[in-house]
Amino acid sequence: MSILFINGSPNKKGNTARLAAALLGSRDYETLNLTDYRINVYGQRLAGDQFDEVMAKIKAADTIVIGSPLYWHNICGSVRTLLDRFYGPAASGSLRGKTLYFLFQGAAPEQWMLDAGKFTMQRFAKLYGLSWGGMATTEGEARALFK
């Protein structure tokens, strides 16, 4: 089983990465740091876009873990841009057979913020045919989630 951790945080070894390590334990996984890739916003046609490269890695994985820090009360911009870019290039149901986990952490999130992030990721999973593995916001939740 191949596992891809998509880290939306600009801090490659920060809290989001620690949540992934707690979730995945000793399993082998590839980390894709979104800040290392140029993913243009939806509708842009600029040279150097690497969305297709990221999409190829997503399609090759069996399990996808998306991690986002909580910025401005919701999912960080790099993850949001990635999700937006699925419109058009990815057909509804095109990721069927894969499982999605979501890691979402912030300094002092309120429940409505966590609920909004979870809602977005569950809708994303449903639209593209991913099985929803769940969401973790703490290391304890992450360790319990992926057993």
PDB file of C-alpha atoms in Angstrom:
ATOM      1  CA  MET A   1       0.000   0.000   0.000  1.00  0.00           C
ATOM      2  CA  SER A   2       1.493   3.341  -1.023  1.00  0.00           C
ATOM      3  CA  ILE A   3       0.839   6.360   1.196  1.00  0.00           C
ATOM      4  CA  LEU A   4       1.201   9.994   0.165  1.00  0.00           C
ATOM      5  CA  PHE A   5       1.268  12.722   2.791  1.00  0.00           C
ATOM      6  CA  ILE A   6       0.492  16.116   1.266  1.00  0.00           C
ATOM      7  CA  ASN A   7       1.782  18.758   3.658  1.00  0.00           C
ATOM      8  CA  GLY A   8       0.152  22.150   3.182  1.00  0.00           C
ATOM      9  CA  SER A   9       2.278  23.826   5.825  1.00  0.00           C
ATOM     10  CA  PRO A  10       5.229  26.029   4.874  1.00  0.00           C
ATOM     11  CA  ASN A  11       6.950  24.573   7.959  1.00  0.00           C
ATOM     12  CA  LYS A  12       8.066  21.187   6.599  1.00  0.00           C
ATOM     13  CA  LYS A  13       8.859  19.719  10.016  1.00  0.00           C
ATOM     14  CA  GLY A  14       6.206  21.546  12.036  1.00  0.00           C
ATOM     15  CA  ASN A  15       2.991  20.535  13.760  1.00  0.00           C
ATOM     16  CA  THR A  16       1.290  19.303  10.592  1.00  0.00           C
ATOM     17  CA  ALA A  17       4.204  16.974   9.803  1.00  0.00           C
ATOM     18  CA  ARG A  18       4.194  15.764  13.425  1.00  0.00           C
ATOM     19  CA  LEU A  19       0.508  14.884  13.100  1.00  0.00           C
ATOM     20  CA  ALA A  20       1.324  12.856   9.975  1.00  0.00           C
ATOM     21  CA  ALA A  21       4.098  11.008  11.817  1.00  0.00           C
ATOM     22  CA  ALA A  22       1.666  10.225  14.659  1.00  0.00           C
ATOM     23  CA  LEU A  23      -0.988   9.040  12.193  1.00  0.00           C
ATOM     24  CA  LEU A  24       1.296   6.907  10.058  1.00  0.00           C
ATOM     25  CA  GLY A  25       3.669   5.595  12.720  1.00  0.00           C
ATOM     26  CA  SER A  26       6.348   3.328  11.275  1.00  0.00           C
ATOM     27  CA  ARG A  27       4.647   2.922   7.888  1.00  0.00           C
ATOM     28  CA  ASP A  28       6.582   3.998   4.810  1.00  0.00           C
ATOM     29  CA  TYR A  29       5.150   7.096   3.175  1.00  0.00           C
ATOM     30  CA  GLU A  30       6.131   9.805   0.760  1.00  0.00           C
ATOM     31  CA  THR A  31       5.844  13.432   1.808  1.00  0.00           C
ATOM     32  CA  LEU A  32       4.868  16.021  -0.759  1.00  0.00           C
ATOM     33  CA  ASN A  33       5.383  19.536   0.595  1.00  0.00           C
ATOM     34  CA  LEU A  34       3.021  21.767  -1.354  1.00  0.00           C
ATOM     35  CA  THR A  35       5.259  24.789  -0.851  1.00  0.00           C
ATOM     36  CA  ASP A  36       7.892  23.035  -3.011  1.00  0.00           C
ATOM     37  CA  TYR A  37       5.498  23.040  -5.978  1.00  0.00           C
ATOM     38  CA  ARG A  38       4.066  25.775  -8.106  1.00  0.00           C
ATOM     39  CA  ILE A  39       0.340  25.213  -8.379  1.00  0.00           C
ATOM     40  CA  ASN A  40      -1.398  28.090 -10.066  1.00  0.00           C
ATOM     41  CA  VAL A  41      -4.827  29.140  -8.889  1.00  0.00           C
ATOM     42  CA  TYR A  42      -7.882  27.856 -10.693  1.00  0.00           C
ATOM     43  CA  GLY A  43      -8.262  29.571 -14.053  1.00  0.00           C
ATOM     44  CA  GLN A  44      -4.629  30.657 -14.432  1.00  0.00           C
ATOM     45  CA  ARG A  45      -2.587  29.460 -17.378  1.00  0.00           C
ATOM     46  CA  LEU A  46       0.963  30.338 -16.379  1.00  0.00           C
ATOM     47  CA  ALA A  47       4.214  28.643 -17.319  1.00  0.00           C
ATOM     48  CA  GLY A  48       5.789  26.389 -14.721  1.00  0.00           C
ATOM     49  CA  ASP A  49       2.587  25.009 -13.204  1.00  0.00           C
ATOM     50  CA  GLN A  50       3.207  21.646 -11.492  1.00  0.00           C
ATOM     51  CA  PHE A  51      -0.358  20.552 -10.797  1.00  0.00           C
ATOM     52  CA  ASP A  52      -0.068  17.597 -13.206  1.00  0.00           C
ATOM     53  CA  GLU A  53       3.017  16.357 -11.350  1.00  0.00           C
ATOM     54  CA  VAL A  54       1.179  16.511  -8.029  1.00  0.00           C
ATOM     55  CA  MET A  55      -1.895  14.860  -9.541  1.00  0.00           C
ATOM     56  CA  ALA A  56       0.247  11.980 -10.848  1.00  0.00           C
ATOM     57  CA  LYS A  57       1.525  11.337  -7.315  1.00  0.00           C
ATOM     58  CA  ILE A  58      -2.020  11.417  -5.949  1.00  0.00           C
ATOM     59  CA  LYS A  59      -3.223   8.953  -8.587  1.00  0.00           C
ATOM     60  CA  ALA A  60      -0.306   6.599  -7.806  1.00  0.00           C
ATOM     61  CA  ALA A  61      -1.062   6.452  -4.065  1.00  0.00           C
ATOM     62  CA  ASP A  62      -3.501   4.103  -2.363  1.00  0.00           C
ATOM     63  CA  THR A  63      -3.855   6.275   0.730  1.00  0.00           C
ATOM     64  CA  ILE A  64      -3.757  10.065   0.709  1.00  0.00           C
ATOM     65  CA  VAL A  65      -3.192  12.101   3.847  1.00  0.00           C
ATOM     66  CA  ILE A  66      -3.729  15.831   3.467  1.00  0.00           C
ATOM     67  CA  GLY A  67      -2.434  18.024   6.246  1.00  0.00           C
ATOM     68  CA  SER A  68      -3.266  21.681   6.728  1.00  0.00           C
ATOM     69  CA  PRO A  69      -2.563  24.253   9.364  1.00  0.00           C
ATOM     70  CA  LEU A  70      -5.602  26.274  10.275  1.00  0.00           C
ATOM     71  CA  TYR A  71      -5.130  29.780   8.822  1.00  0.00           C
ATOM     72  CA  TRP A  72      -7.798  32.499   8.824  1.00  0.00           C
ATOM     73  CA  HIS A  73     -10.349  30.136  10.345  1.00  0.00           C
ATOM     74  CA  ASN A  74     -10.054  27.470   7.640  1.00  0.00           C
ATOM     75  CA  ILE A  75      -7.849  25.301   5.436  1.00  0.00           C
ATOM     76  CA  CYS A  76      -4.564  26.934   4.404  1.00  0.00           C
ATOM     77  CA  GLY A  77      -4.221  28.489   0.949  1.00  0.00           C
ATOM     78  CA  SER A  78      -1.886  25.879  -0.541  1.00  0.00           C
ATOM     79  CA  VAL A  79      -4.342  23.064   0.211  1.00  0.00           C
ATOM     80  CA  ARG A  80      -7.315  25.151  -0.904  1.00  0.00           C
ATOM     81  CA  THR A  81      -5.595  25.900  -4.216  1.00  0.00           C
ATOM     82  CA  LEU A  82      -4.875  22.203  -4.735  1.00  0.00           C
ATOM     83  CA  LEU A  83      -8.513  21.302  -4.112  1.00  0.00           C
ATOM     84  CA  ASP A  84      -9.722  24.076  -6.432  1.00  0.00           C
ATOM     85  CA  ARG A  85      -7.509  22.812  -9.243  1.00  0.00           C
ATOM     86  CA  PHE A  86      -9.243  19.429  -9.287  1.00  0.00           C
ATOM     87  CA  TYR A  87     -12.191  21.066 -11.068  1.00  0.00           C
ATOM     88  CA  GLY A  88     -11.844  20.129 -14.711  1.00  0.00           C
ATOM     89  CA  PRO A  89      -8.773  17.857 -14.754  1.00  0.00           C
ATOM     90  CA  ALA A  90     -10.258  15.286 -12.354  1.00  0.00           C
ATOM     91  CA  ALA A  91     -13.558  13.648 -13.177  1.00  0.00           C
ATOM     92  CA  SER A  92     -16.107  12.926 -10.477  1.00  0.00           C
ATOM     93  CA  GLY A  93     -15.287   9.541  -8.938  1.00  0.00           C
ATOM     94  CA  SER A  94     -11.829   9.413 -10.528  1.00  0.00           C
ATOM     95  CA  LEU A  95     -10.037   8.595  -7.253  1.00  0.00           C
ATOM     96  CA  ARG A  96     -12.302   5.707  -6.309  1.00  0.00           C
ATOM     97  CA  GLY A  97     -10.544   2.946  -4.382  1.00  0.00           C
ATOM     98  CA  LYS A  98      -8.293   5.327  -2.446  1.00  0.00           C
ATOM     99  CA  THR A  99      -8.687   6.462   1.143  1.00  0.00           C
ATOM    100  CA  LEU A 100      -8.383  10.049   2.354  1.00  0.00           C
ATOM    101  CA  TYR A 101      -7.338  11.189   5.822  1.00  0.00           C
ATOM    102  CA  PHE A 102      -7.261  14.838   6.857  1.00  0.00           C
ATOM    103  CA  LEU A 103      -4.974  16.391   9.454  1.00  0.00           C
ATOM    104  CA  PHE A 104      -6.023  19.835  10.607  1.00  0.00           C
ATOM    105  CA  GLN A 105      -4.313  21.713  13.380  1.00  0.00           C
ATOM    106  CA  GLY A 106      -4.123  25.191  14.773  1.00  0.00           C
ATOM    107  CA  ALA A 107      -3.131  27.042  17.917  1.00  0.00           C
ATOM    108  CA  ALA A 108      -6.628  27.533  19.340  1.00  0.00           C
ATOM    109  CA  PRO A 109      -9.258  26.518  16.807  1.00  0.00           C
ATOM    110  CA  GLU A 110     -12.917  26.866  17.618  1.00  0.00           C
ATOM    111  CA  GLN A 111     -15.195  23.933  16.853  1.00  0.00           C
ATOM    112  CA  TRP A 112     -16.928  25.687  13.948  1.00  0.00           C
ATOM    113  CA  MET A 113     -13.533  26.108  12.240  1.00  0.00           C
ATOM    114  CA  LEU A 114     -12.752  22.405  12.577  1.00  0.00           C
ATOM    115  CA  ASP A 115     -16.244  21.544  11.361  1.00  0.00           C
ATOM    116  CA  ALA A 116     -15.809  23.740   8.262  1.00  0.00           C
ATOM    117  CA  GLY A 117     -12.520  22.057   7.347  1.00  0.00           C
ATOM    118  CA  LYS A 118     -13.957  18.595   7.892  1.00  0.00           C
ATOM    119  CA  PHE A 119     -17.025  19.425   5.808  1.00  0.00           C
ATOM    120  CA  THR A 120     -14.840  20.603   2.909  1.00  0.00           C
ATOM    121  CA  MET A 121     -12.647  17.510   2.966  1.00  0.00           C
ATOM    122  CA  GLN A 122     -15.572  15.100   3.276  1.00  0.00           C
ATOM    123  CA  ARG A 123     -17.250  16.756   0.277  1.00  0.00           C
ATOM    124  CA  PHE A 124     -13.977  16.537  -1.664  1.00  0.00           C
ATOM    125  CA  ALA A 125     -13.685  12.828  -0.816  1.00  0.00           C
ATOM    126  CA  LYS A 126     -17.270  12.147  -1.841  1.00  0.00           C
ATOM    127  CA  LEU A 127     -17.003  14.057  -5.122  1.00  0.00           C
ATOM    128  CA  TYR A 128     -13.884  12.209  -6.257  1.00  0.00           C
ATOM    129  CA  GLY A 129     -14.843   8.773  -4.918  1.00  0.00           C
ATOM    130  CA  LEU A 130     -12.355   8.599  -2.050  1.00  0.00           C
ATOM    131  CA  SER A 131     -13.197   6.604   1.063  1.00  0.00           C
ATOM    132  CA  TRP A 132     -13.220   8.948   4.053  1.00  0.00           C
ATOM    133  CA  GLY A 133     -10.730   7.700   6.644  1.00  0.00           C
ATOM    134  CA  GLY A 134     -11.359  10.540   9.064  1.00  0.00           C
ATOM    135  CA  MET A 135      -9.854  13.690  10.503  1.00  0.00           C
ATOM    136  CA  ALA A 136      -7.386  14.219  13.330  1.00  0.00           C
ATOM    137  CA  THR A 137      -6.536  17.483  15.057  1.00  0.00           C
ATOM    138  CA  THR A 138      -4.182  16.193  17.771  1.00  0.00           C
ATOM    139  CA  GLU A 139      -1.426  13.588  17.927  1.00  0.00           C
ATOM    140  CA  GLY A 140      -3.612  11.401  20.149  1.00  0.00           C
ATOM    141  CA  GLU A 141      -6.451  11.490  17.627  1.00  0.00           C
ATOM    142  CA  ALA A 142      -3.994  10.789  14.812  1.00  0.00           C
ATOM    143  CA  ARG A 143      -2.494   7.723  16.552  1.00  0.00           C
ATOM    144  CA  ALA A 144      -5.994   6.311  17.163  1.00  0.00           C
ATOM    145  CA  LEU A 145      -7.306   7.040  13.661  1.00  0.00           C
ATOM    146  CA  PHE A 146      -5.109   4.928  11.374  1.00  0.00           C
ATOM    147  CA  LYS A 147      -4.957   1.489  12.943  1.00  0.00           C
TER     148      LYS A 147
END
